[in-house]
Short mmCIF file of C-alpha atoms in Angstrom, two decimals:
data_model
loop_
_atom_site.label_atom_id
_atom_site.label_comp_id
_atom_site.label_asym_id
_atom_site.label_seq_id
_atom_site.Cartn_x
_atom_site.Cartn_y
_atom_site.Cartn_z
CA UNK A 1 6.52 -0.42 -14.69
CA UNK A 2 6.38 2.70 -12.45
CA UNK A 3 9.54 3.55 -10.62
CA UNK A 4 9.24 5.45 -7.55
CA UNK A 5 12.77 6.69 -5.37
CA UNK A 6 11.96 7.94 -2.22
CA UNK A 7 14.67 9.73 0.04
CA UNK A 8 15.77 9.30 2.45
CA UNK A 9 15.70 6.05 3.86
CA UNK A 10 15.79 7.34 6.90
CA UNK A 11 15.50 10.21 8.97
CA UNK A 12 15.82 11.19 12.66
CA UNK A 13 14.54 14.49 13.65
CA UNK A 14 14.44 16.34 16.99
CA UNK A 15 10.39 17.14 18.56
CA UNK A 16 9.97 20.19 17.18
CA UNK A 17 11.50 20.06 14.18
CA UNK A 18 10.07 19.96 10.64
CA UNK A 19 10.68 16.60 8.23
CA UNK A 20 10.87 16.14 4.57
CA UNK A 21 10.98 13.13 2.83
CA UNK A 22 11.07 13.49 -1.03
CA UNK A 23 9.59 11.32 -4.22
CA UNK A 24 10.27 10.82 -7.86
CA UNK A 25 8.38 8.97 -10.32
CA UNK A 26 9.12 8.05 -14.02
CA UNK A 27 5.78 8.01 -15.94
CA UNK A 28 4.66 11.69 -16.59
CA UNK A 29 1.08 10.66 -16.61
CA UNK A 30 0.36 9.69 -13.23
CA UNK A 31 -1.96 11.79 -11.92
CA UNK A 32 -2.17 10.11 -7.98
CA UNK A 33 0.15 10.81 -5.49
CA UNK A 34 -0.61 9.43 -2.19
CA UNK A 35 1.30 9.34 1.33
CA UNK A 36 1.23 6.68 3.84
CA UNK A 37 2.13 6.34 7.26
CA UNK A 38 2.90 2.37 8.72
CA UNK A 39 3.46 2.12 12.25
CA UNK A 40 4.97 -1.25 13.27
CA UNK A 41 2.59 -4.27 12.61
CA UNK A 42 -0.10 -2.08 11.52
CA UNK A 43 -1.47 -1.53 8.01
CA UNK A 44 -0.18 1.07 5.91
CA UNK A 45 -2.60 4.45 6.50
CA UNK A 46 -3.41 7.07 3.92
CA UNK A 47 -2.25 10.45 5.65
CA UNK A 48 -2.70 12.65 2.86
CA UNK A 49 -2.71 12.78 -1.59
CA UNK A 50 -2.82 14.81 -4.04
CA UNK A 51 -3.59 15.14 -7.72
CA UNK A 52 -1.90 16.69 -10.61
CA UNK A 53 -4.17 19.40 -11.04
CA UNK A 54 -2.79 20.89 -7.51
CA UNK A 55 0.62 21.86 -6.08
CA UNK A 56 0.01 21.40 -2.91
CA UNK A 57 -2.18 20.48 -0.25
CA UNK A 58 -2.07 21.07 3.53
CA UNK A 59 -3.75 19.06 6.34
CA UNK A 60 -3.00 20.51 9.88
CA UNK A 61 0.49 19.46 10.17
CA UNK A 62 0.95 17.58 7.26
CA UNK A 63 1.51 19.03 3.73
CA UNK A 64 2.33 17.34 0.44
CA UNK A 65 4.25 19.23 -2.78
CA UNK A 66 3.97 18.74 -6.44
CA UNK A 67 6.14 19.47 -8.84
CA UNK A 68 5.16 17.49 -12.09
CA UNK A 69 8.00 19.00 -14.25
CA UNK A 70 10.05 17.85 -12.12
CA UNK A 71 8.22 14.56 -11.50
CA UNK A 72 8.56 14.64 -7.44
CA UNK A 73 6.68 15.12 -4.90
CA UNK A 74 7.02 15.56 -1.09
CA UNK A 75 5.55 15.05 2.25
CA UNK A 76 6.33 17.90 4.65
CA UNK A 77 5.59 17.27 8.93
CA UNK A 78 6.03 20.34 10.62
CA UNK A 79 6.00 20.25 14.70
CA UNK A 80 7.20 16.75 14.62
CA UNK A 81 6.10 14.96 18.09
CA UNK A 82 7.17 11.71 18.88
CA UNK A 83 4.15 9.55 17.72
CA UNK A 84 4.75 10.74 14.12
CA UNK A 85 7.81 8.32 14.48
CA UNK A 86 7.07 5.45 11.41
CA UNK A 87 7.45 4.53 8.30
CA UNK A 88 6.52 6.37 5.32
CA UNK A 89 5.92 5.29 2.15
CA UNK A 90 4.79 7.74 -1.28
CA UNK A 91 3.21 5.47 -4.08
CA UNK A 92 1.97 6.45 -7.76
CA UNK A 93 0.04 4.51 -10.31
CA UNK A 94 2.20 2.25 -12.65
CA UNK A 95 3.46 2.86 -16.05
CA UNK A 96 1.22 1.44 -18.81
CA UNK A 97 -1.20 0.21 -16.29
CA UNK A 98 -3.71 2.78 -17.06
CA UNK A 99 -3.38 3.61 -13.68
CA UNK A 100 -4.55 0.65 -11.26
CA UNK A 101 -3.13 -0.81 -8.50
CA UNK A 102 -0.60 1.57 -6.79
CA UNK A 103 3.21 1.05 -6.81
CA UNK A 104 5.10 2.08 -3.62
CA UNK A 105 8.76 3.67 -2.78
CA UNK A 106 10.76 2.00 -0.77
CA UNK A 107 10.32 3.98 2.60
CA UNK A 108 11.64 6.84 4.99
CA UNK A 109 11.98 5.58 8.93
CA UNK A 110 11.18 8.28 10.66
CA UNK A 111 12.27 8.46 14.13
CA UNK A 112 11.29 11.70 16.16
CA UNK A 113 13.34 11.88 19.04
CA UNK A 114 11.70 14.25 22.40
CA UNK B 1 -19.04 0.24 6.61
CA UNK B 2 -15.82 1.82 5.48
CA UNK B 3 -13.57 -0.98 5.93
CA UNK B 4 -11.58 -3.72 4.74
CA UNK B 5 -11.88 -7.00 6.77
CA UNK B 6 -9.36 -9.48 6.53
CA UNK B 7 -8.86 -13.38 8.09
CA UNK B 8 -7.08 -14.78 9.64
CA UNK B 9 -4.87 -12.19 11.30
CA UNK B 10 -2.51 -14.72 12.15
CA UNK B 11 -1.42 -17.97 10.25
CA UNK B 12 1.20 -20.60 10.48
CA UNK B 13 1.04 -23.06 8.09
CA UNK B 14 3.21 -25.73 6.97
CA UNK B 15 4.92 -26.15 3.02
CA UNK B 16 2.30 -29.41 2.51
CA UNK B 17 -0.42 -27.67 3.78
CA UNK B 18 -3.54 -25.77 1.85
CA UNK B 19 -4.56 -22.61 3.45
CA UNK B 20 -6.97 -19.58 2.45
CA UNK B 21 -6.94 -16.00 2.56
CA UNK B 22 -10.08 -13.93 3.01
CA UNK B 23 -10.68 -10.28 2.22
CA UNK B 24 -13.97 -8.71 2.79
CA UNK B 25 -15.06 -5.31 1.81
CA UNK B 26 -18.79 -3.88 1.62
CA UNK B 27 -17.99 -0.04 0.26
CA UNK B 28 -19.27 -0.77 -2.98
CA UNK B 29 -15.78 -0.77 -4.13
CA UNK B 30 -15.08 -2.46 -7.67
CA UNK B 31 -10.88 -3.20 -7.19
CA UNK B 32 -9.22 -5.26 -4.92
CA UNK B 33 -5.82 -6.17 -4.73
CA UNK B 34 -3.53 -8.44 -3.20
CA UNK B 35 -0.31 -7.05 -1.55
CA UNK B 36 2.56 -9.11 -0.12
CA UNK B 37 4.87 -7.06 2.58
CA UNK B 38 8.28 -8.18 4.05
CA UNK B 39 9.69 -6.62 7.25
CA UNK B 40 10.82 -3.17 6.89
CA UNK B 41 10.19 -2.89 2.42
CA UNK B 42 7.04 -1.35 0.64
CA UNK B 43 4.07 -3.40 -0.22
CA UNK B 44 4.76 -5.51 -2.88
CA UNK B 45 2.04 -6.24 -5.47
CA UNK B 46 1.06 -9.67 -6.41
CA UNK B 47 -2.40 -9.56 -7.94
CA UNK B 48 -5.40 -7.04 -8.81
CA UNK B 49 -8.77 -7.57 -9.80
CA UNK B 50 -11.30 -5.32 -11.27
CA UNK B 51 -14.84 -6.09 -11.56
CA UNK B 52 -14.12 -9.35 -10.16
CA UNK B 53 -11.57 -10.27 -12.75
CA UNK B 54 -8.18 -10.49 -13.04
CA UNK B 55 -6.81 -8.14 -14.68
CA UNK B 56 -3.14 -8.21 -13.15
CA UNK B 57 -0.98 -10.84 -12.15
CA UNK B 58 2.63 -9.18 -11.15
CA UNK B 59 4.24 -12.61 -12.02
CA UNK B 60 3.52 -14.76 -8.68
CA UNK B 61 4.21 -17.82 -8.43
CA UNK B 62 1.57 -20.49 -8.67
CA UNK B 63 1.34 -21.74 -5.21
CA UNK B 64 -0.33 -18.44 -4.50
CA UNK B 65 -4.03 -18.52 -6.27
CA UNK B 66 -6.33 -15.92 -6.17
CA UNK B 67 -10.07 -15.75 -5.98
CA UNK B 68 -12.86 -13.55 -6.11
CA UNK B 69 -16.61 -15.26 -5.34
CA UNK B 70 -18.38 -11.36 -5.91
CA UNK B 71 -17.61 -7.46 -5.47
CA UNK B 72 -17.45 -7.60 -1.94
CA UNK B 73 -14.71 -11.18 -1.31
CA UNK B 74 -11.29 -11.68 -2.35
CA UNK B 75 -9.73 -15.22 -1.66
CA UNK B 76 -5.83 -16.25 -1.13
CA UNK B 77 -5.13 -19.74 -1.87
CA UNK B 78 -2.00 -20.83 -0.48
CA UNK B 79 -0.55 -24.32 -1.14
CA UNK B 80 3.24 -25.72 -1.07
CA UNK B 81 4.67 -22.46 0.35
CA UNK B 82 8.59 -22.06 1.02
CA UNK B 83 9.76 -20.40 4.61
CA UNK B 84 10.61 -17.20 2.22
CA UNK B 85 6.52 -16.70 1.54
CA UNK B 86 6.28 -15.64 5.59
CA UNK B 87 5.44 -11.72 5.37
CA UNK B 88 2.36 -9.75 6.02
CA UNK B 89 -0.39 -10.24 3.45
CA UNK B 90 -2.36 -7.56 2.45
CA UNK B 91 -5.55 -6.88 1.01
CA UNK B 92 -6.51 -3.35 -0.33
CA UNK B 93 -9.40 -1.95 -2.35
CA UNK B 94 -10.97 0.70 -4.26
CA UNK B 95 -13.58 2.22 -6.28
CA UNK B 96 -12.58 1.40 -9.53
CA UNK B 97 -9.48 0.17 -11.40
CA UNK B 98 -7.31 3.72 -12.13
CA UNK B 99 -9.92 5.59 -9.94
CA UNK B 100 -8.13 6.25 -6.18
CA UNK B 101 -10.77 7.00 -3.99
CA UNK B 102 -11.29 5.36 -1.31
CA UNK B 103 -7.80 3.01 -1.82
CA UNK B 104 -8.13 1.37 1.70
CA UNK B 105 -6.09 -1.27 3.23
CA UNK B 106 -7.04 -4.24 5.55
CA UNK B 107 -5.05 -4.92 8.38
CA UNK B 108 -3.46 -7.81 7.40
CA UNK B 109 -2.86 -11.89 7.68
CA UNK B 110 0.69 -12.31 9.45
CA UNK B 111 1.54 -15.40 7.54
CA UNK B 112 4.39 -18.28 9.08
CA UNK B 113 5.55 -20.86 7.15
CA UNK B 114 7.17 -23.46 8.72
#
């Protein structure tokens, strides 16, 4: 199936600073490439995707990266404030699934620190 | 109605008993999905449906049987579980199989076995 790495595992940052937590994927035909954010006992939220016909998109504070030579893709948080402290999880669609349910990394903990 | 409804939110159950999952979604979406999540790990996926069949079952074992009635319910049936099936269940859907938009995720059944 799909193999995503994420990296890191975890990250603690300083309010203020900017974050970057990084992706890979294996199957060079996934074209989905979605971020979520899971605060503790919550459900996993969508924060921002992108496809493969774009290198990057930007929402506010948030921004996500494509690079499909490469295969990876990132999630950038600039202005980190404490309640962007979670976890974060990228996912892509499987290999030889014809792209259906979504497979996930194993996730950043971010910890913002004021 | 842009979300996915899911009961109980809490369950304890014991390994001899029979329990059910519900999911509930009214956004015209033809995928649903069945996620189990440990403490701390991605979302693990156990099941997917599209167009109210099965069309993936990521090798789960038996005791876990899913259901789904029409587009708009997803069952869990749960019977003979082991202490190591406690996690968060979770329930997500979707337009379509391979088609992203909308991938949503319910809030959860915080399942205990005992």
């Amino acid at each position: 199936g799909e193999n995503v790495e994420q990296h890191p595992s975890t990250l603690s940052v300083q309010e203020g600073d900017s974050a970057v937590i990084k992706c890979t994927y294996s199957d060079s035909a996934s074209n989905y490439f979605p971020w979520y954010k899971q605060e503790l006992g919550k459900r996993p939220q969508l924060i921002i995707d992108i496809r493969s016909n774009v290198g990057e998109k930007k929402d506010q504070r948030i921004a996500v990266t494509l690079n499909k030579t490469a295969k990876h893709f990132s999630l950038h948080i600039t202005e980190t404030q404490p309640e962007d402290s979670a976890v974060y999880f990228c996912a892509a669609p499987p290999l030889n699934q014809a792209g259906t349910a979504l497979i996930f990394g194993k996730g950043t903990t971010l910890s913002v620190s004021s | 109605d842009t979300e996915v409804t899911q009961t109980p939110k809490h369950l304890v159950m014991g390994m001899t008993n029979k329990k059910s999952l519900k999911c509930e979604q009214h956004m015209g979406h033809r995928a649903m999905y069945w996620y189990k999540q440990k403490a701390k790990k991605p979302p693990e996926l156990m099941f997917v449906y599209s167009y109210e069949k099965l069309s993936i079952n990521e090798s789960v074992p038996s005791r876990f049987s899913p259901e789904c009635p029409n587009s708009s319910l997803l069952n869990l049936h749960l019977h003979a579980l082991q202490p190591e099936d406690s996690a968060l269940y979770l329930c997500a859907s979707s337009y379509t199989s391979g088609n992203y938009y909308g991938y949503t995720f319910g809030s959860g059944t915080r399942l205990t076995v005992v």
